[in-house]
């Protein structure tokens, strides 16, 4: 792999960034990468014995080189733009090449569409399209680790939904994925009985996925870490209105089969949940406080979390979320502590993500931010 100087020079040239501007960006990133956590970061704990696996001794890399990944949603504008109108990387093949130059070794898909003028055409959601994508991944030394794809909306499953689900599993297999998932919650409800139904469905889908050699996962935002309604007075529809303090996704983990259903924690949204969901009304009507600890949940269910979204934020207490998204490593979320606590660095697959990386005025920004995210992930060291 090229050294840092060569990688920076390739990035600067390919994105049309002047040297002075590029170096200014690097300086800002370096400053942000060491910023102390201000809001919502989990308290520092000593690493558990499980965290002390090979290679996490003091000063060693927290994320091994072959585990550094990115979800392609971060660079969706680059994948979707017309290669006939720009010299910037465009379409899957060119973007794969650029991500590999940065140093990435894994990608997570967010669908299989690109611009019609890119090699392979607009829609690669097919067996032939998957074979084409797999060839490009192999060419650039990348591995597909997951996809935010199709989860059947029906339950019980319709024949059409089952066929589509199986098609996506076949595509995942061709791409070499160990995991396939979705970007939505198992249910949008807060009521325990609805989560029971969702668990039944996901266990069944997980069994189908396992038969195809794929681990099925759900990716969640902040709402799934809100409190489960599981007791107290019933509303007019006979549904509970109060909580025991158990969070919805925590309950889901207890009622799904650990051999069939996995999860991908978006660490940013988990910290948003930490900010938002601090109190609940107990069964007896009292108000209780319970501060969510994202790393603590992973510690308790470590092997259920094969993937993470590594997304960063800076404090904003005026937007209702507690944070604004920024490039990975330039915010206040303490990833050094998070990755140290959860350990198992050769098992977890962190994917850099930044929802707002694309820019209407700077077409090279999303790839620039992808490069920043890679360097900051590679720089993480155990304290």
Coordinates of C-alpha atoms in Angstrom, one line a residue:
X1 CA 0.0 0.0 0.0
X2 CA 1.3 3.5 -0.8
X3 CA 2.6 5.6 2.1
X4 CA 0.6 8.6 3.5
X5 CA 2.3 11.2 1.4
X6 CA 1.6 9.3 -1.9
X7 CA -2.1 8.7 -0.9
X8 CA -2.6 12.4 0.0
X9 CA -1.0 13.5 -3.3
X10 CA -3.3 11.1 -5.2
X11 CA -6.3 12.4 -3.4
X12 CA -5.4 16.0 -3.9
X13 CA -4.9 15.5 -7.6
X14 CA -7.9 13.3 -8.3
X15 CA -10.2 15.7 -6.5
X16 CA -8.7 18.9 -7.9
X17 CA -7.8 20.2 -4.4
X18 CA -5.0 22.8 -4.2
X19 CA -2.1 21.8 -1.9
X20 CA -2.6 24.7 0.5
X21 CA -6.3 23.9 0.8
X22 CA -5.6 20.2 1.3
X23 CA -3.0 20.8 4.0
X24 CA -5.4 23.1 5.8
X25 CA -8.0 20.3 5.8
X26 CA -5.5 17.8 7.1
X27 CA -4.5 20.2 9.9
X28 CA -8.1 20.8 10.9
X29 CA -8.7 17.0 10.9
X30 CA -5.7 16.4 13.1
X31 CA -7.0 18.9 15.6
X32 CA -10.5 17.5 15.6
X33 CA -9.3 13.9 16.0
X34 CA -7.9 14.6 19.5
X35 CA -10.8 16.7 20.8
X36 CA -12.0 15.5 24.1
X37 CA -15.6 14.2 24.3
X38 CA -18.0 16.9 25.5
X39 CA -21.5 15.5 25.5
X40 CA -22.9 12.1 25.7
X41 CA -19.7 10.0 25.4
X42 CA -19.7 6.9 27.4
X43 CA -17.6 7.0 30.6
X44 CA -14.1 5.6 30.3
X45 CA -14.0 2.0 31.6
X46 CA -11.0 -0.3 31.8
X47 CA -11.0 -2.7 28.9
X48 CA -12.7 -6.0 29.8
X49 CA -10.6 -9.2 29.5
X50 CA -12.3 -9.9 26.2
X51 CA -11.1 -6.6 24.9
X52 CA -7.5 -7.6 25.4
X53 CA -7.3 -9.8 22.3
X54 CA -4.2 -9.8 20.1
X55 CA -3.0 -6.5 18.8
X56 CA -4.8 -4.2 21.2
X57 CA -1.9 -3.7 23.5
X58 CA -1.2 -0.1 24.4
X59 CA -0.4 1.9 21.3
X60 CA -1.6 -0.7 18.8
X61 CA -4.1 -0.1 16.1
X62 CA -7.7 -0.4 17.3
X63 CA -9.0 -1.1 13.8
X64 CA -6.8 -3.5 11.8
X65 CA -6.1 -2.5 8.2
X66 CA -8.3 -5.3 6.7
X67 CA -11.3 -4.2 8.8
X68 CA -11.4 -0.5 7.7
X69 CA -14.5 -0.1 5.7
X70 CA -17.0 2.5 4.4
X71 CA -20.6 2.4 3.5
X72 CA -21.1 3.6 0.0
X73 CA -24.0 5.8 1.1
X74 CA -21.3 8.3 2.2
X75 CA -20.1 8.7 -1.5
X76 CA -23.5 8.1 -3.1
X77 CA -23.2 11.3 -5.2
X78 CA -19.9 10.0 -6.7
X79 CA -21.5 6.7 -7.6
X80 CA -24.6 8.4 -9.1
X81 CA -23.0 11.1 -11.1
X82 CA -22.5 11.1 -14.9
X83 CA -18.9 10.1 -15.8
X84 CA -19.3 11.9 -19.2
X85 CA -19.6 15.3 -17.5
X86 CA -16.7 15.2 -14.9
X87 CA -13.2 14.1 -14.4
X88 CA -14.0 13.1 -10.8
X89 CA -14.4 9.4 -10.0
X90 CA -17.9 8.4 -11.0
X91 CA -19.8 5.1 -10.9
X92 CA -19.0 2.0 -8.9
X93 CA -15.8 1.0 -10.6
X94 CA -14.1 4.4 -10.4
X95 CA -15.2 4.9 -6.9
X96 CA -13.9 1.5 -5.8
X97 CA -10.6 2.4 -7.3
X98 CA -10.4 5.7 -5.4
X99 CA -11.5 4.1 -2.1
X100 CA -8.8 1.5 -2.5
X101 CA -6.2 4.2 -3.0
X102 CA -7.3 5.8 0.3
X103 CA -6.6 2.4 2.0
X104 CA -10.1 1.0 2.5
X105 CA -10.4 -2.8 2.3
X106 CA -14.1 -3.2 2.9
X107 CA -17.3 -1.6 1.6
X108 CA -20.9 -1.8 2.6
X109 CA -23.5 -1.3 -0.2
X110 CA -26.5 0.9 0.0
X111 CA -28.2 -0.4 -3.1
X112 CA -26.9 -1.3 -6.5
X113 CA -27.8 1.7 -8.6
X114 CA -25.5 4.1 -10.4
X115 CA -25.6 6.6 -13.3
X116 CA -26.6 5.0 -16.6
X117 CA -23.4 6.2 -18.3
X118 CA -21.2 4.4 -15.8
X119 CA -19.8 1.0 -16.8
X120 CA -22.4 -1.7 -16.4
X121 CA -25.4 0.7 -16.7
X122 CA -27.8 2.1 -14.2
X123 CA -29.1 -1.0 -12.4
X124 CA -26.7 -3.7 -11.2
X125 CA -29.3 -5.4 -8.9
X126 CA -29.1 -8.7 -10.7
X127 CA -26.9 -11.8 -10.9
X128 CA -25.0 -10.4 -13.9
X129 CA -24.7 -7.0 -12.2
X130 CA -23.4 -8.7 -9.0
X131 CA -20.8 -10.6 -11.1
X132 CA -19.6 -7.3 -12.6
X133 CA -19.4 -5.6 -9.2
X134 CA -17.5 -8.6 -7.7
X135 CA -15.0 -8.4 -10.5
X136 CA -14.3 -4.7 -9.7
X137 CA -14.1 -5.4 -6.0
X138 CA -11.6 -8.1 -6.6
X139 CA -9.6 -5.9 -9.0
X140 CA -9.1 -3.3 -6.3
X141 CA -8.6 -5.6 -3.3
X142 CA -12.0 -4.7 -1.7
X143 CA -14.4 -7.0 0.1
X144 CA -18.2 -6.4 0.2
X145 CA -19.2 -6.9 3.9
X146 CA -22.8 -6.0 3.9
X147 CA -25.7 -4.1 2.2
X148 CA -28.6 -2.0 3.3
X149 CA -31.0 -3.8 1.0
X150 CA -34.4 -5.5 0.8
X151 CA -36.2 -6.8 3.9
X152 CA -39.7 -8.1 3.1
X153 CA -42.4 -5.7 4.3
X154 CA -45.0 -8.5 4.5
X155 CA -45.6 -10.9 7.4
X156 CA -46.5 -13.7 6.9
X157 CA -44.3 -13.5 3.8
X158 CA -45.9 -13.2 0.4
X159 CA -44.5 -15.3 -2.4
X160 CA -43.3 -12.2 -4.2
X161 CA -41.5 -10.9 -1.2
X162 CA -39.8 -14.2 -0.5
X163 CA -38.6 -14.5 -4.1
X164 CA -37.2 -10.9 -3.9
X165 CA -35.5 -11.7 -0.6
X166 CA -33.9 -14.8 -2.0
X167 CA -32.7 -12.9 -5.0
X168 CA -30.9 -10.4 -2.8
X169 CA -29.4 -13.2 -0.8
X170 CA -28.1 -14.7 -4.1
X171 CA -26.6 -11.3 -5.0
X172 CA -25.0 -11.0 -1.6
X173 CA -23.4 -14.5 -2.1
X174 CA -22.0 -13.5 -5.5
X175 CA -20.5 -10.4 -4.0
X176 CA -18.9 -12.4 -1.2
X177 CA -20.8 -10.8 1.7
X178 CA -20.8 -12.4 5.0
X179 CA -23.7 -10.2 6.1
X180 CA -26.9 -8.7 4.6
X181 CA -29.1 -6.2 6.3
X182 CA -31.3 -3.1 6.2
X183 CA -31.3 0.5 7.3
X184 CA -34.7 0.3 9.1
X185 CA -35.9 -0.8 12.5
X186 CA -37.7 -4.2 12.9
X187 CA -40.8 -2.2 13.8
X188 CA -41.5 1.5 14.4
X189 CA -43.7 0.7 17.4
X190 CA -42.7 1.1 21.1
X191 CA -45.1 -1.6 22.3
X192 CA -43.7 -5.0 23.5
X193 CA -46.2 -7.2 21.5
X194 CA -45.2 -5.5 18.2
X195 CA -41.5 -6.3 19.0
X196 CA -42.5 -9.9 19.7
X197 CA -44.0 -10.1 16.2
X198 CA -40.9 -8.4 14.7
X199 CA -38.7 -11.0 16.4
X200 CA -40.8 -13.9 15.0
X201 CA -40.4 -12.4 11.5
X202 CA -36.7 -11.7 11.9
X203 CA -36.0 -15.2 13.2
X204 CA -37.7 -16.6 10.2
X205 CA -35.8 -14.4 7.8
X206 CA -32.6 -15.2 9.6
X207 CA -33.2 -18.9 9.0
X208 CA -33.6 -18.3 5.3
X209 CA -30.5 -16.2 5.2
X210 CA -28.5 -18.8 7.1
X211 CA -29.5 -21.4 4.6
X212 CA -27.8 -19.1 2.0
X213 CA -24.7 -18.7 4.1
X214 CA -25.5 -15.1 5.1
X215 CA -25.9 -13.4 8.5
X216 CA -28.9 -11.1 8.5
X217 CA -28.6 -7.8 10.4
X218 CA -30.7 -4.8 11.3
X219 CA -29.2 -1.3 11.4
X220 CA -30.8 1.1 13.7
X221 CA -31.1 4.8 14.4
X222 CA -31.9 6.5 17.7
X223 CA -35.6 5.5 17.9
X224 CA -34.8 1.8 18.5
X225 CA -33.0 2.7 21.7
X226 CA -36.1 4.4 23.2
X227 CA -37.9 2.7 26.0
X228 CA -40.1 -0.3 25.5
X229 CA -43.8 0.1 26.5
X230 CA -44.4 -3.1 28.5
X231 CA -46.7 -2.4 31.4
X232 CA -48.7 0.1 33.4
X233 CA -52.2 1.3 32.5
X234 CA -53.6 0.3 29.1
X235 CA -54.7 2.9 26.5
X236 CA -58.0 2.7 24.6
X237 CA -56.6 0.1 22.3
X238 CA -55.5 -2.1 25.2
X239 CA -51.8 -1.3 24.8
X240 CA -49.4 -0.6 27.6
X241 CA -48.4 3.0 28.3
X242 CA -45.4 2.7 30.7
X243 CA -42.0 1.1 30.7
X244 CA -39.9 -1.2 32.9
X245 CA -36.9 0.8 31.7
X246 CA -35.9 -1.8 29.1
X247 CA -35.0 -0.3 25.7
X248 CA -36.7 -1.6 22.6
X249 CA -33.6 -3.0 20.9
X250 CA -32.3 -4.5 24.1
X251 CA -35.6 -6.5 24.3
X252 CA -35.2 -7.5 20.6
X253 CA -31.8 -9.0 21.4
X254 CA -33.4 -11.1 24.1
X255 CA -36.2 -12.5 21.9
X256 CA -34.3 -13.2 18.7
X257 CA -32.1 -16.2 18.1
X258 CA -28.4 -15.2 18.4
X259 CA -27.6 -17.7 15.6
X260 CA -30.0 -16.1 13.2
X261 CA -30.2 -12.3 13.8
X262 CA -27.4 -9.8 14.1
X263 CA -27.2 -6.1 14.5
X264 CA -25.1 -3.2 13.2
X265 CA -24.8 -0.3 15.7
X266 CA -24.6 3.2 14.2
X267 CA -22.4 4.7 17.0
X268 CA -23.5 8.3 16.1
X269 CA -27.2 7.5 16.4
X270 CA -26.6 5.4 19.6
X271 CA -25.1 8.6 21.1
X272 CA -28.1 10.6 19.9
X273 CA -30.3 8.1 21.8
X274 CA -28.1 8.6 24.8
X275 CA -28.9 12.3 24.6
X276 CA -32.6 12.0 23.9
X277 CA -33.9 9.0 25.9
X278 CA -32.8 9.5 29.5
X279 CA -36.0 9.2 31.4
X280 CA -39.1 7.0 31.3
X281 CA -42.4 6.6 33.2
X282 CA -42.2 3.4 35.2
X283 CA -45.1 1.0 35.7
X284 CA -45.9 2.7 39.0
X285 CA -46.1 6.2 37.4
X286 CA -42.8 7.5 38.7
X287 CA -40.2 9.1 36.5
X288 CA -37.0 7.2 36.3
X289 CA -33.6 8.1 34.8
X290 CA -31.6 5.6 32.8
X291 CA -28.6 6.9 30.7
X292 CA -27.8 4.7 27.7
X293 CA -24.3 3.3 27.3
X294 CA -23.7 2.3 23.7
X295 CA -20.4 0.5 24.3
X296 CA -21.9 -1.2 27.3
X297 CA -24.7 -2.8 25.2
X298 CA -22.1 -4.1 22.7
X299 CA -20.1 -5.5 25.6
X300 CA -23.1 -7.5 26.8
X301 CA -24.0 -8.8 23.3
X302 CA -20.6 -8.5 21.6
X303 CA -20.8 -11.2 18.9
X304 CA -24.3 -10.0 18.0
X305 CA -22.7 -6.8 16.6
X306 CA -20.4 -7.8 13.6
X307 CA -20.7 -4.4 12.0
X308 CA -20.6 -0.7 13.1
X309 CA -21.3 2.6 11.4
X310 CA -18.4 4.8 12.5
X311 CA -19.9 8.2 12.3
X312 CA -18.8 11.3 14.2
X313 CA -20.5 14.4 15.6
X314 CA -20.0 17.7 17.3
X315 CA -22.2 19.0 20.0
X316 CA -25.4 20.8 19.1
X317 CA -28.0 21.1 21.8
X318 CA -30.4 23.1 19.7
X319 CA -31.4 20.5 17.0
X320 CA -33.1 17.9 19.3
X321 CA -30.4 15.3 18.6
X322 CA -27.4 16.6 20.6
X323 CA -25.0 16.4 17.7
X324 CA -24.3 17.5 14.2
X325 CA -22.6 15.0 11.8
X326 CA -19.0 15.7 10.8
X327 CA -16.3 13.7 9.1
X328 CA -15.1 10.7 11.1
X329 CA -12.4 11.6 13.6
X330 CA -13.2 15.3 13.6
X331 CA -15.9 15.3 16.3
X332 CA -16.3 14.5 20.0
X333 CA -17.5 10.9 20.1
X334 CA -14.7 9.0 21.8
X335 CA -14.0 6.2 19.4
X336 CA -10.7 5.3 21.1
X337 CA -12.6 4.4 24.3
X338 CA -15.5 2.8 22.4
X339 CA -13.3 0.5 20.3
X340 CA -11.1 -0.3 23.3
X341 CA -14.1 -1.3 25.4
X342 CA -15.9 -3.5 22.8
X343 CA -12.6 -5.2 21.9
X344 CA -12.6 -8.2 19.5
X345 CA -11.0 -6.0 16.8
X346 CA -10.6 -8.9 14.4
X347 CA -14.3 -9.6 14.6
X348 CA -16.0 -6.2 14.3
X349 CA -16.2 -4.4 10.9
X350 CA -16.5 -0.6 11.3
X351 CA -17.8 1.3 8.3
X352 CA -17.1 5.0 8.0
X353 CA -20.3 6.8 7.3
X354 CA -21.3 10.5 6.9
X355 CA -24.8 11.2 5.8
X356 CA -24.1 14.8 4.8
X357 CA -20.8 14.2 3.0
X358 CA -22.1 15.0 -0.5
X359 CA -22.1 18.7 -1.3
X360 CA -24.1 20.7 -3.9
X361 CA -21.2 23.2 -4.3
X362 CA -18.2 20.9 -3.9
X363 CA -18.5 17.8 -6.0
X364 CA -15.3 16.3 -4.6
X365 CA -16.3 16.7 -0.9
X366 CA -17.7 13.2 -0.2
X367 CA -14.6 11.5 -1.4
X368 CA -12.5 14.0 0.4
X369 CA -14.4 13.2 3.6
X370 CA -14.0 9.5 2.9
X371 CA -10.2 10.0 2.8
X372 CA -10.3 12.0 6.1
X373 CA -12.4 9.2 7.7
X374 CA -10.0 6.5 6.6
X375 CA -6.9 8.3 7.9
X376 CA -8.6 9.0 11.3
X377 CA -9.8 5.4 11.6
X378 CA -6.3 4.2 10.8
X379 CA -4.8 6.5 13.4
X380 CA -6.9 5.2 16.3
X381 CA -4.6 3.6 18.9
X382 CA -5.4 2.1 22.3
X383 CA -4.5 4.4 25.1

